[in-house]
Short mmCIF file of C-alpha atoms in Angstrom, two decimals:
data_model
loop_
_atom_site.label_atom_id
_atom_site.label_comp_id
_atom_site.label_asym_id
_atom_site.label_seq_id
_atom_site.Cartn_x
_atom_site.Cartn_y
_atom_site.Cartn_z
CA MET A 1474 26.78 29.24 2.49
CA ASP A 1475 26.33 27.55 5.91
CA GLN A 1476 29.34 25.47 5.19
CA GLN A 1477 31.39 28.63 4.26
CA ILE A 1478 30.29 30.24 7.58
CA LYS A 1479 31.50 27.32 9.49
CA GLN A 1480 34.82 27.54 7.62
CA ILE A 1481 35.10 31.19 8.49
CA GLU A 1482 34.48 30.47 12.14
CA ALA A 1483 37.35 27.95 12.10
CA ILE A 1484 39.67 30.39 10.34
CA ARG A 1485 38.85 33.12 12.89
CA GLN A 1486 40.47 31.02 15.61
CA ARG A 1487 43.83 30.94 13.85
CA GLY A 1488 46.70 33.27 14.17
CA PHE A 1489 47.49 36.11 11.69
CA LEU A 1490 49.36 33.94 9.13
CA GLY A 1491 46.77 31.16 9.38
CA LYS A 1492 44.07 33.84 8.71
CA LEU A 1493 45.99 35.05 5.66
CA VAL A 1494 46.16 31.60 4.16
CA GLY A 1495 42.59 30.67 5.05
CA TYR A 1496 40.91 33.88 4.03
CA GLY A 1497 43.02 34.11 0.90
CA LYS A 1498 41.13 31.11 -0.50
CA LEU A 1499 37.78 32.80 0.06
CA THR A 1500 38.49 36.30 -1.38
CA GLY A 1501 36.43 37.64 -4.22
CA PRO A 1502 35.09 41.20 -4.16
CA GLY A 1503 38.54 42.71 -3.47
CA TRP A 1504 39.71 41.24 -6.82
CA VAL A 1505 36.84 42.90 -8.58
CA GLN A 1506 37.95 46.22 -7.10
CA ALA A 1507 41.54 45.50 -8.31
CA ALA A 1508 40.24 44.82 -11.82
CA VAL A 1509 38.94 48.50 -11.80
CA THR A 1510 41.86 50.20 -10.19
CA LEU A 1511 44.56 48.25 -12.09
CA GLY A 1512 43.10 49.53 -15.36
CA GLY A 1513 44.03 52.16 -17.87
CA GLY A 1514 43.69 55.03 -15.34
CA SER A 1515 46.25 53.59 -12.94
CA LEU A 1516 48.49 52.65 -15.82
CA VAL A 1517 48.61 56.22 -17.24
CA GLY A 1518 48.54 57.85 -13.72
CA ALA A 1519 51.51 55.72 -12.58
CA LEU A 1520 53.51 56.23 -15.83
CA TYR A 1521 52.93 59.95 -16.00
CA LEU A 1522 53.76 60.34 -12.33
CA GLY A 1523 57.10 58.70 -12.95
CA VAL A 1524 57.69 60.85 -15.99
CA ILE A 1525 57.28 64.17 -14.12
CA GLY A 1526 58.13 63.06 -10.50
CA GLY A 1527 60.71 60.33 -10.89
CA TYR A 1528 61.00 58.28 -7.66
CA GLU A 1529 60.06 61.22 -5.48
CA PHE A 1530 56.35 60.19 -5.46
CA LEU A 1531 56.58 56.44 -4.98
CA TRP A 1532 54.90 57.01 -1.62
CA LEU A 1533 51.83 58.69 -3.07
CA GLN A 1534 49.78 55.83 -4.54
CA PRO A 1535 50.33 53.50 -1.63
CA LEU A 1536 49.10 56.31 0.75
CA ALA A 1537 46.11 56.94 -1.47
CA MET A 1538 45.29 53.16 -1.56
CA LEU A 1539 45.74 52.95 2.26
CA CYS A 1540 43.20 55.64 2.79
CA GLY A 1541 40.93 53.95 0.23
CA ILE A 1542 41.27 50.64 1.94
CA ILE A 1543 40.19 52.24 5.26
CA MET A 1544 37.18 53.77 3.70
CA LEU A 1545 36.24 50.65 1.63
CA ALA A 1546 36.52 48.57 4.88
CA ALA A 1547 33.91 50.89 6.51
CA ILE A 1548 31.75 50.55 3.39
CA SER A 1549 31.98 46.77 3.61
CA TYR A 1550 31.10 46.88 7.31
CA VAL A 1551 28.02 48.94 6.73
CA THR A 1552 26.92 46.83 3.78
CA LEU A 1553 27.34 43.58 5.72
CA SER A 1554 25.62 44.91 8.77
CA CYS A 1555 22.51 46.25 7.15
CA GLU A 1556 19.70 44.45 5.27
CA GLU A 1557 19.25 47.24 2.82
CA ARG A 1558 21.67 48.49 0.15
CA PRO A 1559 24.00 51.29 1.31
CA PHE A 1560 22.32 53.91 -0.93
CA ARG A 1561 18.97 53.42 0.69
CA VAL A 1562 20.58 53.30 4.13
CA MET A 1563 22.41 56.63 3.47
CA GLN A 1564 19.22 58.10 2.14
CA LYS A 1565 17.08 57.18 5.17
CA LYS A 1566 19.59 57.50 7.96
CA VAL A 1567 21.91 60.26 6.94
CA SER A 1568 20.62 62.51 4.17
CA PRO A 1569 18.79 61.99 0.82
CA THR A 1570 20.70 64.92 -0.58
CA LEU A 1571 24.11 63.32 0.36
CA ALA A 1572 22.94 59.92 -0.98
CA TRP A 1573 21.88 61.39 -4.26
CA GLY A 1574 25.06 63.46 -4.38
CA TRP A 1575 26.99 60.11 -4.09
CA LEU A 1576 25.00 58.48 -6.76
CA ILE A 1577 25.24 61.42 -9.22
CA ALA A 1578 28.94 61.81 -8.59
CA THR A 1579 29.40 58.14 -9.40
CA VAL A 1580 27.59 58.54 -12.66
CA ILE A 1581 29.82 61.56 -13.50
CA ALA A 1582 32.95 59.53 -12.64
CA ASP A 1583 31.77 56.58 -14.68
CA THR A 1584 31.17 58.82 -17.72
CA VAL A 1585 34.48 60.62 -17.63
CA PHE A 1586 36.54 57.39 -16.83
CA CYS A 1587 34.76 55.39 -19.49
CA ALA A 1588 35.56 57.99 -22.13
CA ALA A 1589 39.10 57.92 -21.10
CA GLN A 1590 39.26 54.17 -21.53
CA PHE A 1591 37.82 54.41 -25.05
CA SER A 1592 40.54 56.95 -25.83
CA LEU A 1593 43.19 54.74 -24.28
CA GLY A 1594 41.94 51.74 -26.34
CA ARG A 1595 42.05 53.76 -29.53
CA GLY A 1596 45.57 54.83 -28.80
CA ALA A 1597 46.62 51.28 -28.32
CA LEU A 1598 45.00 50.11 -31.60
CA GLU A 1599 46.32 53.07 -33.68
CA ASP A 1600 49.76 53.64 -32.22
CA ASN A 1601 50.91 50.28 -30.83
CA LEU A 1602 49.06 47.69 -33.00
CA GLY A 1603 49.08 49.90 -36.24
CA PHE A 1604 45.36 49.56 -36.86
CA SER A 1605 43.86 52.88 -38.15
CA PRO A 1606 40.58 52.57 -39.91
CA GLY A 1607 39.33 55.89 -38.40
CA PRO A 1608 38.75 57.09 -34.87
CA TYR A 1609 34.96 56.71 -34.97
CA ILE A 1610 35.21 53.29 -36.50
CA ILE A 1611 37.36 52.27 -33.59
CA THR A 1612 35.15 53.80 -30.86
CA GLY A 1613 32.00 52.52 -32.61
CA SER A 1614 33.42 49.09 -32.70
CA LEU A 1615 34.36 49.26 -28.99
CA PHE A 1616 30.89 50.59 -28.25
CA VAL A 1617 29.19 47.65 -30.05
CA ILE A 1618 31.55 45.09 -28.39
CA ALA A 1619 31.13 46.56 -24.96
CA LEU A 1620 27.32 46.59 -25.09
CA SER A 1621 27.25 43.03 -26.47
CA LEU A 1622 29.53 41.84 -23.66
CA ILE A 1623 27.36 43.65 -21.06
CA ALA A 1624 24.24 41.94 -22.52
CA LEU A 1625 25.99 38.62 -22.64
CA SER A 1626 27.18 38.97 -19.03
CA GLN A 1627 23.58 39.56 -17.97
CA LYS A 1628 22.23 36.40 -19.70
CA ASN A 1629 25.00 33.84 -19.44
CA GLU A 1630 26.98 33.68 -16.20
CA ARG A 1631 29.54 31.09 -17.64
CA ALA A 1632 30.28 33.25 -20.63
CA SER A 1633 30.63 36.23 -18.34
CA ARG A 1634 33.20 34.44 -16.15
CA PHE A 1635 35.18 33.37 -19.21
CA ILE A 1636 35.27 36.89 -20.68
CA ASP A 1637 36.24 38.40 -17.34
CA ASN A 1638 39.01 35.83 -16.83
CA LEU A 1639 40.36 36.34 -20.31
CA LEU A 1640 40.62 40.05 -19.96
CA LYS A 1641 42.10 39.87 -16.53
CA GLY A 1642 44.78 37.49 -17.89
CA LEU A 1643 45.63 39.99 -20.57
CA VAL A 1644 45.82 42.84 -17.99
CA ALA A 1645 48.13 40.64 -15.97
CA ILE A 1646 50.55 40.37 -18.85
CA ILE A 1647 51.15 44.12 -18.91
CA VAL A 1648 51.51 44.41 -15.10
CA LEU A 1649 53.91 41.56 -14.93
CA ALA A 1650 55.80 42.80 -17.93
CA PHE A 1651 56.46 46.03 -16.07
CA MET A 1652 57.56 44.19 -12.98
CA GLY A 1653 59.98 42.28 -15.34
CA VAL A 1654 61.18 45.71 -16.60
CA VAL A 1655 61.97 46.73 -13.09
CA VAL A 1656 63.92 43.50 -12.47
CA THR A 1657 65.83 44.15 -15.73
CA LEU A 1658 66.51 47.77 -14.97
CA ILE A 1659 67.82 46.83 -11.53
CA LYS A 1660 70.05 44.09 -13.05
CA ASN A 1661 71.41 46.66 -15.54
CA GLY A 1662 72.13 49.22 -12.73
CA ALA A 1663 69.63 51.70 -14.18
CA VAL A 1664 67.70 52.07 -10.81
CA SER A 1665 69.07 54.33 -8.07
CA TRP A 1666 68.49 52.40 -4.86
CA GLY A 1667 68.96 55.47 -2.77
CA SER A 1668 66.48 57.59 -4.66
CA LEU A 1669 64.07 54.62 -4.74
CA PHE A 1670 63.99 54.13 -1.01
CA PHE A 1671 63.91 57.82 -0.39
CA GLY A 1672 60.89 58.08 -2.64
CA LEU A 1673 58.95 55.60 -0.42
CA VAL A 1674 59.12 58.15 2.51
CA PRO A 1675 56.19 60.59 2.38
CA ASP A 1676 57.40 64.16 1.65
CA PHE A 1677 54.44 66.52 1.40
CA SER A 1678 56.67 69.44 0.54
CA ALA A 1679 57.40 67.76 -2.76
CA LEU A 1680 53.87 68.39 -3.82
CA PHE A 1681 54.41 71.99 -4.30
CA LYS A 1682 57.75 72.19 -6.13
CA PRO A 1683 59.45 70.54 -9.09
CA THR A 1684 61.75 67.53 -8.40
CA ASP A 1685 65.43 68.13 -8.06
CA GLN A 1686 66.31 67.00 -11.60
CA ILE A 1687 63.61 69.00 -13.18
CA ALA A 1688 64.47 71.97 -10.98
CA ASN A 1689 68.05 71.79 -12.24
CA ALA A 1690 66.87 71.84 -15.85
CA ILE A 1691 64.54 74.83 -15.09
CA ALA A 1692 67.52 76.72 -13.59
CA GLN A 1693 69.28 76.46 -16.91
CA THR A 1694 66.50 78.40 -18.64
CA GLY A 1695 67.57 81.74 -16.97
CA ASP A 1696 64.99 84.45 -17.23
CA GLN A 1697 62.24 81.90 -18.18
CA SER A 1698 62.69 79.94 -14.96
CA ALA A 1699 59.73 81.58 -13.32
CA TYR A 1700 57.38 80.55 -16.08
CA TRP A 1701 58.69 76.97 -16.20
CA THR A 1702 58.51 76.61 -12.44
CA GLU A 1703 54.83 77.57 -12.47
CA TYR A 1704 54.05 75.37 -15.41
CA VAL A 1705 55.75 72.32 -14.02
CA THR A 1706 54.08 72.81 -10.59
CA SER A 1707 50.68 72.99 -12.25
CA GLU A 1708 51.28 69.91 -14.43
CA GLN A 1709 52.78 68.06 -11.50
CA ARG A 1710 49.67 68.89 -9.47
CA ASN A 1711 47.28 67.52 -12.11
CA LYS A 1712 49.32 64.23 -12.40
CA ILE A 1713 49.59 63.81 -8.67
CA ILE A 1714 45.76 64.31 -8.27
CA ALA A 1715 45.19 61.91 -11.20
CA ALA A 1716 47.41 59.19 -9.54
CA PHE A 1717 45.56 59.76 -6.32
CA GLY A 1718 42.17 59.54 -7.89
CA THR A 1719 42.88 56.26 -9.79
CA ALA A 1720 43.82 54.43 -6.69
CA VAL A 1721 40.23 54.50 -5.35
CA GLY A 1722 37.55 56.40 -7.28
CA ILE A 1723 34.13 57.32 -6.02
CA ASN A 1724 32.56 54.89 -8.45
CA MET A 1725 34.53 52.05 -6.73
CA THR A 1726 32.72 52.97 -3.46
CA PHE A 1727 29.46 52.30 -5.25
CA LEU A 1728 30.59 49.05 -6.78
CA LEU A 1729 31.80 47.28 -3.52
CA PRO A 1730 28.35 46.87 -1.91
CA TYR A 1731 26.95 45.19 -4.99
CA SER A 1732 29.92 42.83 -5.19
CA LEU A 1733 29.44 41.93 -1.55
CA LYS A 1734 25.68 41.38 -1.93
CA LYS A 1735 26.11 39.38 -5.18
CA LYS A 1736 28.43 36.95 -3.16
CA GLY A 1737 25.77 36.54 -0.58
CA TRP A 1738 28.00 37.77 2.25
CA GLY A 1739 26.55 38.88 5.59
CA GLU A 1740 27.62 39.83 9.16
CA ALA A 1741 29.74 36.65 9.49
CA HIS A 1742 31.86 37.72 6.55
CA ARG A 1743 32.92 41.17 8.01
CA GLU A 1744 36.46 40.10 9.07
CA LEU A 1745 36.85 38.22 5.82
CA SER A 1746 35.98 41.32 3.82
CA ARG A 1747 38.80 43.24 5.39
CA TYR A 1748 41.40 40.54 4.51
CA ASP A 1749 39.72 40.41 1.04
CA LEU A 1750 40.45 44.07 0.48
CA VAL A 1751 44.03 43.76 1.55
CA LEU A 1752 44.87 40.54 -0.38
CA GLY A 1753 42.71 41.23 -3.37
CA LEU A 1754 43.14 44.96 -3.79
CA PHE A 1755 45.91 46.54 -1.68
CA VAL A 1756 48.75 44.03 -2.43
CA PRO A 1757 48.28 43.76 -6.28
CA PHE A 1758 47.80 47.47 -6.56
CA ILE A 1759 51.00 48.38 -4.69
CA LEU A 1760 53.05 45.82 -6.61
CA GLY A 1761 51.65 46.91 -10.05
CA ALA A 1762 51.54 50.65 -9.58
CA SER A 1763 55.01 50.78 -7.92
CA ALA A 1764 56.53 48.82 -10.79
CA LEU A 1765 54.95 51.16 -13.31
CA VAL A 1766 56.27 54.31 -11.55
CA ILE A 1767 59.75 52.74 -11.18
CA ALA A 1768 59.92 51.70 -14.82
CA SER A 1769 58.68 55.08 -16.05
CA ALA A 1770 60.96 57.10 -13.77
CA ALA A 1771 64.02 55.18 -14.84
CA SER A 1772 63.09 55.39 -18.59
CA PHE A 1773 61.75 58.91 -18.83
CA HIS A 1774 62.20 61.24 -15.88
CA ALA A 1775 64.32 64.26 -16.77
CA LYS A 1776 65.15 62.65 -20.09
CA TYR A 1777 64.72 64.07 -23.49
CA ALA A 1778 66.57 61.78 -25.96
CA ASP A 1779 63.40 59.92 -26.95
CA VAL A 1780 61.72 63.26 -27.91
CA LEU A 1781 64.54 65.53 -29.16
CA SER A 1782 67.39 64.77 -31.67
CA GLU A 1783 70.97 65.85 -31.09
CA ASN A 1784 70.49 68.95 -33.29
CA GLY A 1785 67.59 70.18 -31.14
CA THR A 1786 64.65 69.26 -33.39
CA PRO A 1787 61.83 66.94 -32.26
CA PHE A 1788 61.27 63.51 -33.76
CA PRO A 1789 58.28 63.54 -36.09
CA GLU A 1790 56.11 61.37 -33.85
CA MET A 1791 56.67 63.85 -30.91
CA GLU A 1792 56.32 67.12 -32.71
CA ASN A 1793 52.78 67.92 -31.58
CA ALA A 1794 53.32 67.06 -27.92
CA TYR A 1795 56.65 68.86 -27.90
CA TYR A 1796 55.52 72.06 -29.57
CA LYS A 1797 52.46 72.21 -27.43
CA ILE A 1798 54.66 72.72 -24.39
CA LEU A 1799 57.43 74.82 -25.97
CA ASP A 1800 54.97 77.14 -27.64
CA GLY A 1801 53.39 77.89 -24.27
CA SER A 1802 56.72 79.36 -23.15
CA LEU A 1803 57.20 81.27 -26.43
CA ALA A 1804 53.69 82.71 -26.21
CA TYR A 1805 54.43 83.76 -22.61
CA GLN A 1806 57.45 85.62 -23.91
CA ASN A 1807 55.59 87.11 -26.97
CA GLU A 1808 51.84 87.46 -26.81
CA HIS A 1809 51.63 87.63 -30.59
CA PHE A 1810 53.40 84.30 -31.17
CA HIS A 1811 50.29 82.31 -31.97
CA THR A 1812 49.19 84.90 -34.64
CA GLN A 1813 52.59 84.70 -36.45
CA GLU A 1814 52.95 82.93 -39.82
CA ASN A 1815 54.25 79.39 -39.72
CA ASP A 1816 57.60 80.48 -41.13
CA ALA A 1817 58.01 83.01 -38.38
CA LYS A 1818 56.97 80.53 -35.71
CA SER A 1819 59.58 78.04 -37.03
CA ALA A 1820 62.22 80.69 -36.92
CA ILE A 1821 61.45 81.56 -33.27
CA ARG A 1822 61.32 77.91 -32.30
CA GLN A 1823 64.70 77.21 -33.88
CA ALA A 1824 66.17 80.28 -32.16
CA THR A 1825 64.99 79.07 -28.73
CA PRO A 1826 67.88 78.19 -26.37
CA ILE A 1827 68.70 74.56 -26.11
CA ALA A 1828 67.96 74.48 -22.38
CA GLU A 1829 64.29 75.32 -23.01
CA LYS A 1830 64.05 72.85 -25.82
CA GLN A 1831 65.43 70.09 -23.64
CA LEU A 1832 63.08 70.99 -20.75
CA ALA A 1833 60.04 70.99 -23.10
CA ALA A 1834 61.10 67.54 -24.33
CA MET A 1835 61.40 66.29 -20.79
CA LEU A 1836 57.80 67.34 -19.99
CA SER A 1837 56.21 66.17 -23.25
CA ASN A 1838 53.32 63.76 -22.74
CA ARG A 1839 54.43 60.38 -24.04
CA ASP A 1840 51.76 58.37 -25.98
CA SER A 1841 51.36 54.60 -26.03
CA VAL A 1842 54.20 54.15 -28.46
CA ASN A 1843 56.65 56.04 -26.14
CA LEU A 1844 55.32 54.28 -23.04
CA ALA A 1845 55.87 50.93 -24.71
CA GLN A 1846 59.52 51.64 -25.15
CA SER A 1847 60.13 51.14 -21.39
CA LEU A 1848 59.26 47.46 -22.02
CA GLU A 1849 61.95 46.91 -24.62
CA PRO A 1850 64.73 45.91 -22.04
CA PHE A 1851 62.41 42.98 -21.14
CA LEU A 1852 60.40 42.13 -24.19
CA GLY A 1853 62.63 43.36 -27.08
CA LYS A 1854 61.10 43.83 -30.56
CA HIS A 1855 57.71 42.50 -29.36
CA ALA A 1856 57.29 45.31 -26.80
CA GLN A 1857 54.87 47.46 -28.91
CA THR A 1858 52.56 44.48 -29.67
CA ILE A 1859 52.46 43.09 -26.15
CA PHE A 1860 51.99 46.53 -24.67
CA GLY A 1861 49.29 47.38 -27.19
CA VAL A 1862 47.39 44.08 -26.49
CA GLY A 1863 47.82 44.57 -22.72
CA VAL A 1864 46.65 48.24 -22.78
CA LEU A 1865 43.72 47.35 -25.07
CA ALA A 1866 42.71 44.63 -22.53
CA MET A 1867 42.98 47.10 -19.73
CA ALA A 1868 40.92 49.64 -21.52
CA ILE A 1869 38.15 47.11 -22.45
CA SER A 1870 38.00 45.44 -19.00
CA THR A 1871 37.95 48.77 -17.24
CA LEU A 1872 35.36 50.45 -19.40
CA LEU A 1873 33.11 47.33 -19.02
CA VAL A 1874 33.34 47.63 -15.24
CA HIS A 1875 32.55 51.33 -15.44
CA MET A 1876 29.49 50.47 -17.57
CA LEU A 1877 28.46 47.83 -15.02
CA MET A 1878 28.77 50.38 -12.16
CA ASN A 1879 26.70 52.88 -13.99
CA GLY A 1880 24.08 50.26 -14.68
CA TYR A 1881 23.89 49.61 -10.92
CA ALA A 1882 23.73 53.43 -10.20
CA ILE A 1883 20.92 54.13 -12.67
CA SER A 1884 19.03 51.01 -11.45
CA GLU A 1885 19.27 52.31 -7.92
CA ALA A 1886 18.20 55.75 -9.10
CA PHE A 1887 14.86 54.36 -10.44
CA ASN A 1888 14.73 51.86 -7.57
CA LYS A 1889 14.62 49.08 -10.21
CA VAL A 1890 17.56 46.93 -9.16
CA GLY A 1891 17.17 43.68 -11.09
CA SER A 1892 15.59 45.24 -14.13
CA ALA A 1893 17.60 44.22 -17.26
CA LYS A 1894 16.28 47.07 -19.33
CA ILE A 1895 17.12 49.79 -16.82
CA PHE A 1896 20.52 48.22 -16.12
CA ILE A 1897 21.52 48.07 -19.83
CA LEU A 1898 20.11 51.68 -20.28
CA GLY A 1899 22.50 52.83 -17.38
CA ALA A 1900 25.38 50.82 -18.72
CA SER A 1901 25.05 52.44 -22.13
CA MET A 1902 25.30 56.02 -20.86
CA PRO A 1903 29.08 56.15 -20.23
CA ALA A 1904 29.61 54.10 -23.35
CA LEU A 1905 28.03 56.95 -25.35
CA ALA A 1906 30.64 59.30 -23.96
CA GLY A 1907 33.30 56.92 -25.07
CA LEU A 1908 31.79 56.70 -28.56
CA PHE A 1909 32.34 60.41 -28.98
CA SER A 1910 35.78 60.56 -27.13
CA PRO A 1911 37.58 61.55 -30.30
CA TYR A 1912 35.52 64.76 -30.16
CA LEU A 1913 35.77 65.11 -26.40
CA TRP A 1914 39.52 64.69 -26.37
CA SER A 1915 41.64 66.28 -29.12
CA GLY A 1916 45.00 65.91 -27.23
CA ASP A 1917 47.90 64.41 -29.09
CA ALA A 1918 48.55 61.89 -26.43
CA LYS A 1919 45.37 59.76 -26.42
CA ALA A 1920 46.37 58.01 -23.15
CA ALA A 1921 46.62 61.47 -21.46
CA MET A 1922 42.76 61.80 -21.39
CA ALA A 1923 43.00 59.65 -18.26
CA ILE A 1924 44.63 62.62 -16.45
CA PRO A 1925 41.69 65.18 -16.64
CA ALA A 1926 39.25 62.31 -16.12
CA SER A 1927 40.98 61.31 -12.87
CA VAL A 1928 41.17 64.89 -11.66
CA ILE A 1929 37.42 65.24 -12.11
CA ALA A 1930 36.79 61.95 -10.24
CA THR A 1931 39.09 62.93 -7.45
CA THR A 1932 37.22 66.10 -6.73
CA LEU A 1933 34.05 64.03 -6.07
CA LEU A 1934 35.59 61.38 -3.72
CA PRO A 1935 34.92 63.29 -0.42
CA ILE A 1936 31.22 62.98 -0.95
CA ALA A 1937 31.28 59.22 -0.52
CA TYR A 1938 33.86 59.21 2.27
CA LEU A 1939 31.79 61.72 4.39
CA GLY A 1940 28.66 59.59 3.91
CA PHE A 1941 30.23 56.42 5.24
CA LEU A 1942 32.02 58.24 8.02
CA LEU A 1943 28.63 59.31 9.27
CA LEU A 1944 27.08 55.87 8.63
CA MET A 1945 29.82 54.21 10.73
CA ASN A 1946 28.66 56.44 13.57
CA SER A 1947 24.96 56.04 13.03
CA ARG A 1948 23.08 54.06 15.72
CA SER A 1949 19.90 54.36 13.74
CA ALA A 1950 21.58 52.60 10.82
CA LEU A 1951 23.79 50.07 12.54
CA GLY A 1952 21.94 49.42 15.88
CA ALA A 1953 23.59 46.59 17.78
CA SER A 1954 26.27 46.33 15.06
CA MET A 1955 27.93 49.66 16.11
CA PRO A 1956 31.64 48.88 15.87
CA LYS A 1957 33.90 48.70 18.89
CA ASN A 1958 37.02 50.85 19.21
CA ARG A 1959 35.21 53.71 17.54
CA GLY A 1960 37.89 56.17 18.65
CA LEU A 1961 40.58 54.42 16.51
CA ILE A 1962 38.13 53.76 13.66
CA ASN A 1963 37.02 57.39 13.55
CA THR A 1964 40.59 58.61 13.69
CA LEU A 1965 41.56 56.54 10.74
CA MET A 1966 38.45 57.47 8.79
CA VAL A 1967 38.79 61.12 9.52
CA VAL A 1968 42.45 61.12 8.37
CA SER A 1969 41.54 59.22 5.22
CA ALA A 1970 38.60 61.50 4.50
CA GLY A 1971 40.83 64.57 5.24
CA VAL A 1972 43.48 63.30 2.71
CA ALA A 1973 40.76 62.88 0.08
CA THR A 1974 39.34 66.38 0.88
CA PHE A 1975 42.72 67.96 0.55
CA ALA A 1976 43.23 66.38 -2.85
CA SER A 1977 39.73 67.57 -3.94
CA THR A 1978 40.10 71.16 -2.79
CA TRP A 1979 43.68 71.39 -4.05
CA ALA A 1980 42.40 70.38 -7.45
CA LEU A 1981 39.41 72.73 -7.32
CA CYS A 1982 41.08 75.85 -5.89
CA ASN A 1983 43.26 76.07 -8.99
CA LYS A 1984 40.30 76.04 -11.44
CA GLY A 1985 39.21 79.62 -10.94
CA ALA A 1986 35.50 80.40 -10.55
CA PRO A 1987 34.25 76.93 -11.48
CA GLY A 1988 36.57 75.45 -8.89
CA MET A 1989 35.25 77.78 -6.20
CA ILE A 1990 31.69 76.82 -7.13
CA GLY A 1991 32.81 73.15 -6.79
CA ILE A 1992 34.20 73.77 -3.36
CA ALA A 1993 31.08 75.58 -2.30
CA ILE A 1994 28.87 72.61 -3.46
CA LEU A 1995 31.11 70.14 -1.42
CA VAL A 1996 30.83 72.30 1.68
CA LEU A 1997 27.02 72.50 1.22
CA LEU A 1998 26.71 68.83 0.78
CA ALA A 1999 28.84 68.24 3.90
CA ALA A 2000 26.64 70.68 5.96
CA ILE A 2001 23.42 69.01 4.68
CA GLY A 2002 24.87 65.50 5.43
CA VAL A 2003 25.94 66.36 8.96
CA ARG A 2004 22.60 68.15 9.73
CA GLY A 2005 20.70 65.03 8.40
CA PHE A 2006 22.89 62.71 10.50
CA ILE A 2007 22.29 64.65 13.65
CA LYS A 2008 18.48 64.87 13.04
CA ASN A 2009 18.37 61.07 12.62
CA GLN A 2010 20.51 60.38 15.63
CA ASN A 2011 18.28 62.60 17.79
CA ALA A 2012 15.12 60.90 16.45
CA HIS A 2013 16.63 57.45 17.17
CA SER A 2014 17.63 58.39 20.70
#
């Protein structure tokens, strides 16, 4: 470690490019974060964002990740400046309530995300790879495999590194494949350069209205346009929040300190940690997520040919997803629609104007089979198999990290960090939710479970952001390590926390009474946190 510190001191004297090269060889924890965020949640979030938003939201995930990098940099600074782990520091120097809120929110996020990964893995096995022994046999097998790998990773570091590298390699296949799709689409002239570059410019007004192409399709529905506008805006909101939440989740804020501590980094590594986050997390995420959005937008946005035949009937594999959306409109027009006999329903569906049928097809959630079709220009007939293997690898690697994060959280809750029994108990908790994911999620598109999971996780993110915003300004916590240029740092952190809070409240305010309760809890936690921070600051002075 002394040799590495000397190396860091030498790198610190170099210019910007020299630092990039030098620090690039020493990165580590940032890549662990990337292994989480470039998992099934980001895959589904980016793909569905491209389906409903086209190129218009290319700016969204880079902005979310930029805000996340700012806050993660603050977390790394606090972690590397304090002897104790951040949970204990937040508990003692800010507020026990806020610290426990952060931990509990992490456990909730781990649970919902892990269940989503089980569902995604099941979809890859059943739909892409054609392996269908039964849903609980699949989730049960994943449960046993995951716990075995967790136990192995705790006992054998060499085996742990091999398994981790193997899964990351498989994940890289799917990300690189989508980047290859983008190259192929560009070569074939399927990508609109004007729309693509326009989509990189933030347009916050686009958050509250359908995209131009979808809006044109809605206009064709005549009297039903009001219903479809409201429906699309609501669905678009959920997918935007999901895409935002999968960039940096609250559980990632809990993972980073442990990754840093495991590496043995300290105060001398603070600048390295910032480069590590940019090189190991920001750059790979932007390349991967942007490629996914572009491929999805070019293949599916405002298109219905993969769902609806020329005579206006859905293809068999898309019937459930298609009718779920179309029937919502028909029930809006006729409140007795769902109580009709099947023959009567079929007649009503058949008589529906073609404009509504096409719009319902455009908005249908694609499952793993459909999503793999966008790989065909690059991978041909092997697209389904490669996509299935890649998504399965994403699901397994991501659910393993969620289990690891939950093991850390439960160990911290019992103040038994280092206890293998407590760690494995904590790691098994989200896996149990995954085991029963066929019951928890009955949607036709198994991959789509990542959407509600990400929405839930997004609503919890401001808890962590507030805690570390306060810690970065806590003299009682940082002492002589209080950062310079606090005006600039606080401005960046307040903006980042503000964006996360907007996403959270935007998600909650549309959930009725439960959403209002959620907002009230967030406000209460914020008030308690600020009060605790002021109290500790006054005591320190």
